[in-house]
Amino acid sequence: MSKIKERTGTPSANGVSSQHAVAGPVAPPRVSARRRRPGVIALSLALIAAGGAGVAVLLLQVGDRTPVVAVVREVQVGQVLTEQDLGEASVALDPAVKAVRADDLKSVVGKRAAVELKPGSLLSPSQVTKDSLVKSGEQLVPIGLKPDQVPATDLVPGQTVQLVRVPAQGAAAAADEAADDGVPKTIAGRVVKASKAAPGTGVVVVDVATSAKDGPTAAAWVSTGAVRLVLDAPDGR
């Protein structure tokens, strides 16, 4: 009788026979498809729409520009405005800024500049006037004043002033002051224009409107250099 020898597998370290240790290919885990959430999609669409609306509003604001009147060349106080002095500009105008609209350009042509106008500035309604700066019954007296004869405060058109006679030294001056009990003579006036201080000398030329009867007297004071300019307080206070 022959003996049949059974082959047994060598047990592995984990107790599994070596004949069964090698496993076949492992199938990858099945990944389920991502479920789409309607709420997330709706939120995304809403954000996109809001962003587009914000860009549209910004573009409208940038494009909201107003045609206004601009000064293109220098205009002196009292000078009559011409079309050559003015031009048009398109700006994003703040509601607090008062400017003459481009449609009203012809309405300011022929009026006078109430203040000095500089090129590149916007024209406001308060800067022009239809009235002459020298009114009926007045005379314009130009006065050249040294730095110690005018206030340090800048003079602007419309300010009321007093021309004060300061007699020169001498016997004639003393007799004149005695006749007036020492009270200086004054003439009321109004600034029409004041120039910048001249380089080197510092002399300022001020055009002062006075009454017709005081004009010649003021001119005589100016010719002798015996005049000072005193600035009145606003509203006479």
PDB file of C-alpha atoms in Angstrom:
ATOM      1  CA  MET A   1       0.000   0.000   0.000  1.00  0.00           C
ATOM      2  CA  SER A   2       1.454   3.258  -1.060  1.00  0.00           C
ATOM      3  CA  LYS A   3       1.325   6.246   1.274  1.00  0.00           C
ATOM      4  CA  ILE A   4      -0.052   9.443   0.050  1.00  0.00           C
ATOM      5  CA  LYS A   5       1.673  12.539   1.506  1.00  0.00           C
ATOM      6  CA  GLU A   6      -0.580  15.470   1.946  1.00  0.00           C
ATOM      7  CA  ARG A   7       0.853  18.927   1.122  1.00  0.00           C
ATOM      8  CA  THR A   8      -0.136  21.486   3.563  1.00  0.00           C
ATOM      9  CA  GLY A   9       0.547  25.123   3.277  1.00  0.00           C
ATOM     10  CA  THR A  10       2.927  26.797   5.606  1.00  0.00           C
ATOM     11  CA  PRO A  11       1.014  28.959   7.986  1.00  0.00           C
ATOM     12  CA  SER A  12       1.896  32.600   7.859  1.00  0.00           C
ATOM     13  CA  ALA A  13       2.478  34.898  10.757  1.00  0.00           C
ATOM     14  CA  ASN A  14      -1.188  35.810  10.968  1.00  0.00           C
ATOM     15  CA  GLY A  15      -2.299  32.206  10.802  1.00  0.00           C
ATOM     16  CA  VAL A  16      -3.419  32.307   7.174  1.00  0.00           C
ATOM     17  CA  SER A  17      -2.053  29.661   4.888  1.00  0.00           C
ATOM     18  CA  SER A  18       0.513  30.838   2.372  1.00  0.00           C
ATOM     19  CA  GLN A  19      -1.591  29.339  -0.355  1.00  0.00           C
ATOM     20  CA  HIS A  20      -4.279  31.907   0.323  1.00  0.00           C
ATOM     21  CA  ALA A  21      -2.021  34.888   1.280  1.00  0.00           C
ATOM     22  CA  VAL A  22      -2.006  36.423  -2.183  1.00  0.00           C
ATOM     23  CA  ALA A  23      -5.230  38.251  -2.839  1.00  0.00           C
ATOM     24  CA  GLY A  24      -6.634  39.228  -6.200  1.00  0.00           C
ATOM     25  CA  PRO A  25      -6.912  42.823  -7.533  1.00  0.00           C
ATOM     26  CA  VAL A  26      -8.840  45.164  -5.282  1.00  0.00           C
ATOM     27  CA  ALA A  27     -11.606  47.153  -6.889  1.00  0.00           C
ATOM     28  CA  PRO A  28     -11.449  50.959  -6.158  1.00  0.00           C
ATOM     29  CA  PRO A  29     -14.175  52.299  -3.867  1.00  0.00           C
ATOM     30  CA  ARG A  30     -17.129  53.663  -5.656  1.00  0.00           C
ATOM     31  CA  VAL A  31     -17.434  57.435  -5.338  1.00  0.00           C
ATOM     32  CA  SER A  32     -20.930  58.648  -5.394  1.00  0.00           C
ATOM     33  CA  ALA A  33     -21.715  61.704  -7.575  1.00  0.00           C
ATOM     34  CA  ARG A  34     -21.894  65.086  -5.656  1.00  0.00           C
ATOM     35  CA  ARG A  35     -25.394  66.141  -5.070  1.00  0.00           C
ATOM     36  CA  ARG A  36     -26.161  69.645  -6.335  1.00  0.00           C
ATOM     37  CA  ARG A  37     -27.748  71.925  -3.765  1.00  0.00           C
ATOM     38  CA  PRO A  38     -30.329  74.306  -5.243  1.00  0.00           C
ATOM     39  CA  GLY A  39     -29.815  76.801  -2.370  1.00  0.00           C
ATOM     40  CA  VAL A  40     -26.091  77.217  -3.095  1.00  0.00           C
ATOM     41  CA  ILE A  41     -26.755  77.724  -6.795  1.00  0.00           C
ATOM     42  CA  ALA A  42     -29.369  80.363  -6.084  1.00  0.00           C
ATOM     43  CA  LEU A  43     -27.010  82.203  -3.696  1.00  0.00           C
ATOM     44  CA  SER A  44     -24.231  82.223  -6.289  1.00  0.00           C
ATOM     45  CA  LEU A  45     -26.537  83.654  -8.928  1.00  0.00           C
ATOM     46  CA  ALA A  46     -27.705  86.351  -6.501  1.00  0.00           C
ATOM     47  CA  LEU A  47     -24.125  87.397  -5.696  1.00  0.00           C
ATOM     48  CA  ILE A  48     -23.252  87.595  -9.380  1.00  0.00           C
ATOM     49  CA  ALA A  49     -26.310  89.743 -10.060  1.00  0.00           C
ATOM     50  CA  ALA A  50     -25.517  92.057  -7.102  1.00  0.00           C
ATOM     51  CA  GLY A  51     -21.937  92.516  -8.289  1.00  0.00           C
ATOM     52  CA  GLY A  52     -23.115  93.399 -11.772  1.00  0.00           C
ATOM     53  CA  ALA A  53     -25.578  95.933 -10.395  1.00  0.00           C
ATOM     54  CA  GLY A  54     -22.826  97.569  -8.277  1.00  0.00           C
ATOM     55  CA  VAL A  55     -20.565  97.938 -11.300  1.00  0.00           C
ATOM     56  CA  ALA A  56     -23.431  99.456 -13.270  1.00  0.00           C
ATOM     57  CA  VAL A  57     -24.141 102.028 -10.534  1.00  0.00           C
ATOM     58  CA  LEU A  58     -20.441 102.945 -10.337  1.00  0.00           C
ATOM     59  CA  LEU A  59     -20.253 103.456 -14.079  1.00  0.00           C
ATOM     60  CA  LEU A  60     -23.340 105.658 -13.988  1.00  0.00           C
ATOM     61  CA  GLN A  61     -21.834 107.789 -11.207  1.00  0.00           C
ATOM     62  CA  VAL A  62     -18.555 108.192 -13.053  1.00  0.00           C
ATOM     63  CA  GLY A  63     -20.438 109.138 -16.188  1.00  0.00           C
ATOM     64  CA  ASP A  64     -22.704 111.636 -14.376  1.00  0.00           C
ATOM     65  CA  ARG A  65     -20.817 114.786 -15.413  1.00  0.00           C
ATOM     66  CA  THR A  66     -22.256 118.279 -15.745  1.00  0.00           C
ATOM     67  CA  PRO A  67     -21.278 120.790 -18.466  1.00  0.00           C
ATOM     68  CA  VAL A  68     -20.360 124.083 -16.760  1.00  0.00           C
ATOM     69  CA  VAL A  69     -18.747 127.406 -17.662  1.00  0.00           C
ATOM     70  CA  ALA A  70     -14.995 127.719 -17.059  1.00  0.00           C
ATOM     71  CA  VAL A  71     -12.676 130.725 -17.241  1.00  0.00           C
ATOM     72  CA  VAL A  72     -10.095 130.359 -20.022  1.00  0.00           C
ATOM     73  CA  ARG A  73      -8.195 133.623 -19.638  1.00  0.00           C
ATOM     74  CA  GLU A  74      -7.585 136.156 -16.891  1.00  0.00           C
ATOM     75  CA  VAL A  75     -10.308 138.758 -16.335  1.00  0.00           C
ATOM     76  CA  GLN A  76      -9.765 141.827 -14.173  1.00  0.00           C
ATOM     77  CA  VAL A  77     -12.296 143.196 -11.714  1.00  0.00           C
ATOM     78  CA  GLY A  78     -14.910 145.317 -13.491  1.00  0.00           C
ATOM     79  CA  GLN A  79     -13.981 144.011 -16.939  1.00  0.00           C
ATOM     80  CA  VAL A  80     -16.846 143.079 -19.263  1.00  0.00           C
ATOM     81  CA  LEU A  81     -16.924 139.343 -20.004  1.00  0.00           C
ATOM     82  CA  THR A  82     -16.764 138.150 -23.607  1.00  0.00           C
ATOM     83  CA  GLU A  83     -17.207 134.713 -25.133  1.00  0.00           C
ATOM     84  CA  GLN A  84     -13.424 134.551 -25.634  1.00  0.00           C
ATOM     85  CA  ASP A  85     -12.942 134.765 -21.850  1.00  0.00           C
ATOM     86  CA  LEU A  86     -15.074 131.706 -21.196  1.00  0.00           C
ATOM     87  CA  GLY A  87     -15.274 128.074 -22.208  1.00  0.00           C
ATOM     88  CA  GLU A  88     -17.001 124.845 -21.259  1.00  0.00           C
ATOM     89  CA  ALA A  89     -15.898 122.021 -18.992  1.00  0.00           C
ATOM     90  CA  SER A  90     -17.536 118.728 -18.057  1.00  0.00           C
ATOM     91  CA  VAL A  91     -17.102 117.859 -14.378  1.00  0.00           C
ATOM     92  CA  ALA A  92     -18.648 115.660 -11.710  1.00  0.00           C
ATOM     93  CA  LEU A  93     -20.247 118.550  -9.848  1.00  0.00           C
ATOM     94  CA  ASP A  94     -20.826 118.393  -6.102  1.00  0.00           C
ATOM     95  CA  PRO A  95     -24.267 119.776  -5.141  1.00  0.00           C
ATOM     96  CA  ALA A  96     -22.568 122.224  -2.755  1.00  0.00           C
ATOM     97  CA  VAL A  97     -20.625 123.840  -5.607  1.00  0.00           C
ATOM     98  CA  LYS A  98     -22.494 126.631  -7.357  1.00  0.00           C
ATOM     99  CA  ALA A  99     -21.351 126.948 -10.949  1.00  0.00           C
ATOM    100  CA  VAL A 100     -22.852 128.534 -14.055  1.00  0.00           C
ATOM    101  CA  ARG A 101     -24.160 125.776 -16.334  1.00  0.00           C
ATOM    102  CA  ALA A 102     -22.919 125.638 -19.889  1.00  0.00           C
ATOM    103  CA  ASP A 103     -26.449 126.273 -21.171  1.00  0.00           C
ATOM    104  CA  ASP A 104     -26.343 129.670 -19.411  1.00  0.00           C
ATOM    105  CA  LEU A 105     -23.021 130.817 -20.879  1.00  0.00           C
ATOM    106  CA  LYS A 106     -24.569 133.520 -23.052  1.00  0.00           C
ATOM    107  CA  SER A 107     -26.411 134.928 -20.043  1.00  0.00           C
ATOM    108  CA  VAL A 108     -23.115 135.942 -18.376  1.00  0.00           C
ATOM    109  CA  VAL A 109     -21.494 137.367 -21.509  1.00  0.00           C
ATOM    110  CA  GLY A 110     -21.666 141.160 -21.296  1.00  0.00           C
ATOM    111  CA  LYS A 111     -21.704 141.224 -17.508  1.00  0.00           C
ATOM    112  CA  ARG A 112     -18.816 142.499 -15.419  1.00  0.00           C
ATOM    113  CA  ALA A 113     -16.440 140.480 -13.288  1.00  0.00           C
ATOM    114  CA  ALA A 114     -17.147 141.221  -9.633  1.00  0.00           C
ATOM    115  CA  VAL A 115     -13.838 139.607  -8.659  1.00  0.00           C
ATOM    116  CA  GLU A 116     -10.631 138.771 -10.462  1.00  0.00           C
ATOM    117  CA  LEU A 117     -11.096 135.604 -12.538  1.00  0.00           C
ATOM    118  CA  LYS A 118      -8.251 133.154 -13.076  1.00  0.00           C
ATOM    119  CA  PRO A 119      -7.909 130.703 -16.015  1.00  0.00           C
ATOM    120  CA  GLY A 120      -8.899 127.147 -15.187  1.00  0.00           C
ATOM    121  CA  SER A 121     -11.454 128.077 -12.532  1.00  0.00           C
ATOM    122  CA  LEU A 122     -15.188 127.416 -12.687  1.00  0.00           C
ATOM    123  CA  LEU A 123     -17.438 130.462 -12.968  1.00  0.00           C
ATOM    124  CA  SER A 124     -19.976 130.924 -10.184  1.00  0.00           C
ATOM    125  CA  PRO A 125     -23.001 133.260 -10.344  1.00  0.00           C
ATOM    126  CA  SER A 126     -21.657 135.443  -7.514  1.00  0.00           C
ATOM    127  CA  GLN A 127     -18.524 136.277  -9.518  1.00  0.00           C
ATOM    128  CA  VAL A 128     -20.364 138.347 -12.103  1.00  0.00           C
ATOM    129  CA  THR A 129     -22.591 141.397 -11.870  1.00  0.00           C
ATOM    130  CA  LYS A 130     -24.671 143.416 -14.288  1.00  0.00           C
ATOM    131  CA  ASP A 131     -24.030 146.601 -12.344  1.00  0.00           C
ATOM    132  CA  SER A 132     -21.074 148.889 -12.857  1.00  0.00           C
ATOM    133  CA  LEU A 133     -18.632 148.707  -9.970  1.00  0.00           C
ATOM    134  CA  VAL A 134     -18.547 152.492  -9.967  1.00  0.00           C
ATOM    135  CA  LYS A 135     -22.110 153.615  -9.345  1.00  0.00           C
ATOM    136  CA  SER A 136     -23.843 156.771 -10.457  1.00  0.00           C
ATOM    137  CA  GLY A 137     -22.645 159.748  -8.405  1.00  0.00           C
ATOM    138  CA  GLU A 138     -19.287 158.121  -7.615  1.00  0.00           C
ATOM    139  CA  GLN A 139     -15.738 158.642  -8.818  1.00  0.00           C
ATOM    140  CA  LEU A 140     -12.889 156.147  -8.989  1.00  0.00           C
ATOM    141  CA  VAL A 141      -9.664 157.241  -7.300  1.00  0.00           C
ATOM    142  CA  PRO A 142      -6.517 155.137  -7.844  1.00  0.00           C
ATOM    143  CA  ILE A 143      -4.281 155.180  -4.798  1.00  0.00           C
ATOM    144  CA  GLY A 144      -0.711 153.903  -4.677  1.00  0.00           C
ATOM    145  CA  LEU A 145       0.090 152.899  -1.114  1.00  0.00           C
ATOM    146  CA  LYS A 146       3.299 151.732   0.506  1.00  0.00           C
ATOM    147  CA  PRO A 147       3.271 148.621   2.710  1.00  0.00           C
ATOM    148  CA  ASP A 148       2.881 150.690   5.898  1.00  0.00           C
ATOM    149  CA  GLN A 149      -0.102 152.551   4.436  1.00  0.00           C
ATOM    150  CA  VAL A 150      -2.439 149.578   3.916  1.00  0.00           C
ATOM    151  CA  PRO A 151      -3.746 146.820   6.228  1.00  0.00           C
ATOM    152  CA  ALA A 152      -1.997 143.451   6.169  1.00  0.00           C
ATOM    153  CA  THR A 153      -5.385 141.888   5.412  1.00  0.00           C
ATOM    154  CA  ASP A 154      -5.961 141.316   1.708  1.00  0.00           C
ATOM    155  CA  LEU A 155      -8.293 143.877   0.183  1.00  0.00           C
ATOM    156  CA  VAL A 156     -11.169 142.533  -1.878  1.00  0.00           C
ATOM    157  CA  PRO A 157     -13.784 144.320  -3.996  1.00  0.00           C
ATOM    158  CA  GLY A 158     -16.755 145.601  -2.025  1.00  0.00           C
ATOM    159  CA  GLN A 159     -14.964 146.276   1.236  1.00  0.00           C
ATOM    160  CA  THR A 160     -15.684 149.687   2.736  1.00  0.00           C
ATOM    161  CA  VAL A 161     -12.698 151.782   3.752  1.00  0.00           C
ATOM    162  CA  GLN A 162     -11.795 155.183   5.134  1.00  0.00           C
ATOM    163  CA  LEU A 163      -9.164 157.365   3.471  1.00  0.00           C
ATOM    164  CA  VAL A 164      -7.429 159.203   6.292  1.00  0.00           C
ATOM    165  CA  ARG A 165      -5.379 162.318   5.696  1.00  0.00           C
ATOM    166  CA  VAL A 166      -2.086 162.301   7.544  1.00  0.00           C
ATOM    167  CA  PRO A 167      -0.502 165.718   6.910  1.00  0.00           C
ATOM    168  CA  ALA A 168       3.184 165.970   6.244  1.00  0.00           C
ATOM    169  CA  GLN A 169       5.421 167.472   8.877  1.00  0.00           C
ATOM    170  CA  GLY A 170       5.663 171.291   8.863  1.00  0.00           C
ATOM    171  CA  ALA A 171       4.046 174.523   9.886  1.00  0.00           C
ATOM    172  CA  ALA A 172       1.288 174.224   7.295  1.00  0.00           C
ATOM    173  CA  ALA A 173       0.387 170.825   8.645  1.00  0.00           C
ATOM    174  CA  ALA A 174       0.281 172.109  12.207  1.00  0.00           C
ATOM    175  CA  ALA A 175      -1.988 175.006  11.210  1.00  0.00           C
ATOM    176  CA  ASP A 176      -4.273 172.586   9.326  1.00  0.00           C
ATOM    177  CA  GLU A 177      -4.539 170.236  12.302  1.00  0.00           C
ATOM    178  CA  ALA A 178      -5.229 173.173  14.660  1.00  0.00           C
ATOM    179  CA  ALA A 179      -8.081 174.321  12.451  1.00  0.00           C
ATOM    180  CA  ASP A 180      -9.667 170.876  12.695  1.00  0.00           C
ATOM    181  CA  ASP A 181      -9.037 170.530  16.449  1.00  0.00           C
ATOM    182  CA  GLY A 182      -6.573 167.736  15.738  1.00  0.00           C
ATOM    183  CA  VAL A 183      -9.229 165.424  14.265  1.00  0.00           C
ATOM    184  CA  PRO A 184      -7.947 163.787  11.057  1.00  0.00           C
ATOM    185  CA  LYS A 185      -9.976 164.323   7.927  1.00  0.00           C
ATOM    186  CA  THR A 186     -11.495 161.177   6.439  1.00  0.00           C
ATOM    187  CA  ILE A 187     -13.272 160.204   3.238  1.00  0.00           C
ATOM    188  CA  ALA A 188     -15.478 157.127   2.999  1.00  0.00           C
ATOM    189  CA  GLY A 189     -14.847 154.822   0.066  1.00  0.00           C
ATOM    190  CA  ARG A 190     -15.288 151.323  -1.303  1.00  0.00           C
ATOM    191  CA  VAL A 191     -12.628 149.029  -2.741  1.00  0.00           C
ATOM    192  CA  VAL A 192     -13.180 148.293  -6.413  1.00  0.00           C
ATOM    193  CA  LYS A 193      -9.876 146.569  -7.075  1.00  0.00           C
ATOM    194  CA  ALA A 194      -6.562 146.018  -5.329  1.00  0.00           C
ATOM    195  CA  SER A 195      -3.406 144.969  -7.126  1.00  0.00           C
ATOM    196  CA  LYS A 196      -0.724 142.658  -5.819  1.00  0.00           C
ATOM    197  CA  ALA A 197       2.253 144.253  -4.115  1.00  0.00           C
ATOM    198  CA  ALA A 198       4.797 145.389  -6.684  1.00  0.00           C
ATOM    199  CA  PRO A 199       8.067 143.421  -6.544  1.00  0.00           C
ATOM    200  CA  GLY A 200      10.827 145.357  -4.816  1.00  0.00           C
ATOM    201  CA  THR A 201       8.774 148.326  -3.630  1.00  0.00           C
ATOM    202  CA  GLY A 202       5.761 146.516  -2.148  1.00  0.00           C
ATOM    203  CA  VAL A 203       3.496 149.297  -3.425  1.00  0.00           C
ATOM    204  CA  VAL A 204      -0.175 148.318  -3.732  1.00  0.00           C
ATOM    205  CA  VAL A 205      -2.495 150.156  -6.099  1.00  0.00           C
ATOM    206  CA  VAL A 206      -6.064 150.322  -4.812  1.00  0.00           C
ATOM    207  CA  ASP A 207      -8.981 151.618  -6.863  1.00  0.00           C
ATOM    208  CA  VAL A 208     -11.354 153.277  -4.403  1.00  0.00           C
ATOM    209  CA  ALA A 209     -14.836 154.516  -5.317  1.00  0.00           C
ATOM    210  CA  THR A 210     -15.767 157.710  -3.473  1.00  0.00           C
ATOM    211  CA  SER A 211     -18.590 160.176  -3.785  1.00  0.00           C
ATOM    212  CA  ALA A 212     -18.238 162.611  -6.662  1.00  0.00           C
ATOM    213  CA  LYS A 213     -17.700 165.543  -4.292  1.00  0.00           C
ATOM    214  CA  ASP A 214     -14.914 163.734  -2.373  1.00  0.00           C
ATOM    215  CA  GLY A 215     -13.100 162.381  -5.414  1.00  0.00           C
ATOM    216  CA  PRO A 216     -10.983 165.501  -6.153  1.00  0.00           C
ATOM    217  CA  THR A 217     -10.049 165.895  -2.483  1.00  0.00           C
ATOM    218  CA  ALA A 218      -8.952 162.264  -2.241  1.00  0.00           C
ATOM    219  CA  ALA A 219      -6.888 162.663  -5.409  1.00  0.00           C
ATOM    220  CA  ALA A 220      -5.165 165.736  -3.908  1.00  0.00           C
ATOM    221  CA  TRP A 221      -4.284 163.796  -0.755  1.00  0.00           C
ATOM    222  CA  VAL A 222      -2.856 160.997  -2.849  1.00  0.00           C
ATOM    223  CA  SER A 223      -0.675 163.397  -4.839  1.00  0.00           C
ATOM    224  CA  THR A 224       1.064 164.593  -1.642  1.00  0.00           C
ATOM    225  CA  GLY A 225       1.403 161.118  -0.168  1.00  0.00           C
ATOM    226  CA  ALA A 226      -0.592 162.193   2.861  1.00  0.00           C
ATOM    227  CA  VAL A 227      -3.206 159.439   2.900  1.00  0.00           C
ATOM    228  CA  ARG A 228      -3.664 156.193   4.800  1.00  0.00           C
ATOM    229  CA  LEU A 229      -6.251 153.508   4.163  1.00  0.00           C
ATOM    230  CA  VAL A 230      -8.287 152.144   7.067  1.00  0.00           C
ATOM    231  CA  LEU A 231     -10.454 149.060   6.611  1.00  0.00           C
ATOM    232  CA  ASP A 232     -13.958 149.233   8.106  1.00  0.00           C
ATOM    233  CA  ALA A 233     -15.340 146.322  10.099  1.00  0.00           C
ATOM    234  CA  PRO A 234     -17.906 144.137   8.269  1.00  0.00           C
ATOM    235  CA  ASP A 235     -21.400 145.653   8.240  1.00  0.00           C
ATOM    236  CA  GLY A 236     -20.007 148.780   9.885  1.00  0.00           C
ATOM    237  CA  ARG A 237     -19.457 146.996  13.245  1.00  0.00           C
TER     238      ARG A 237
END
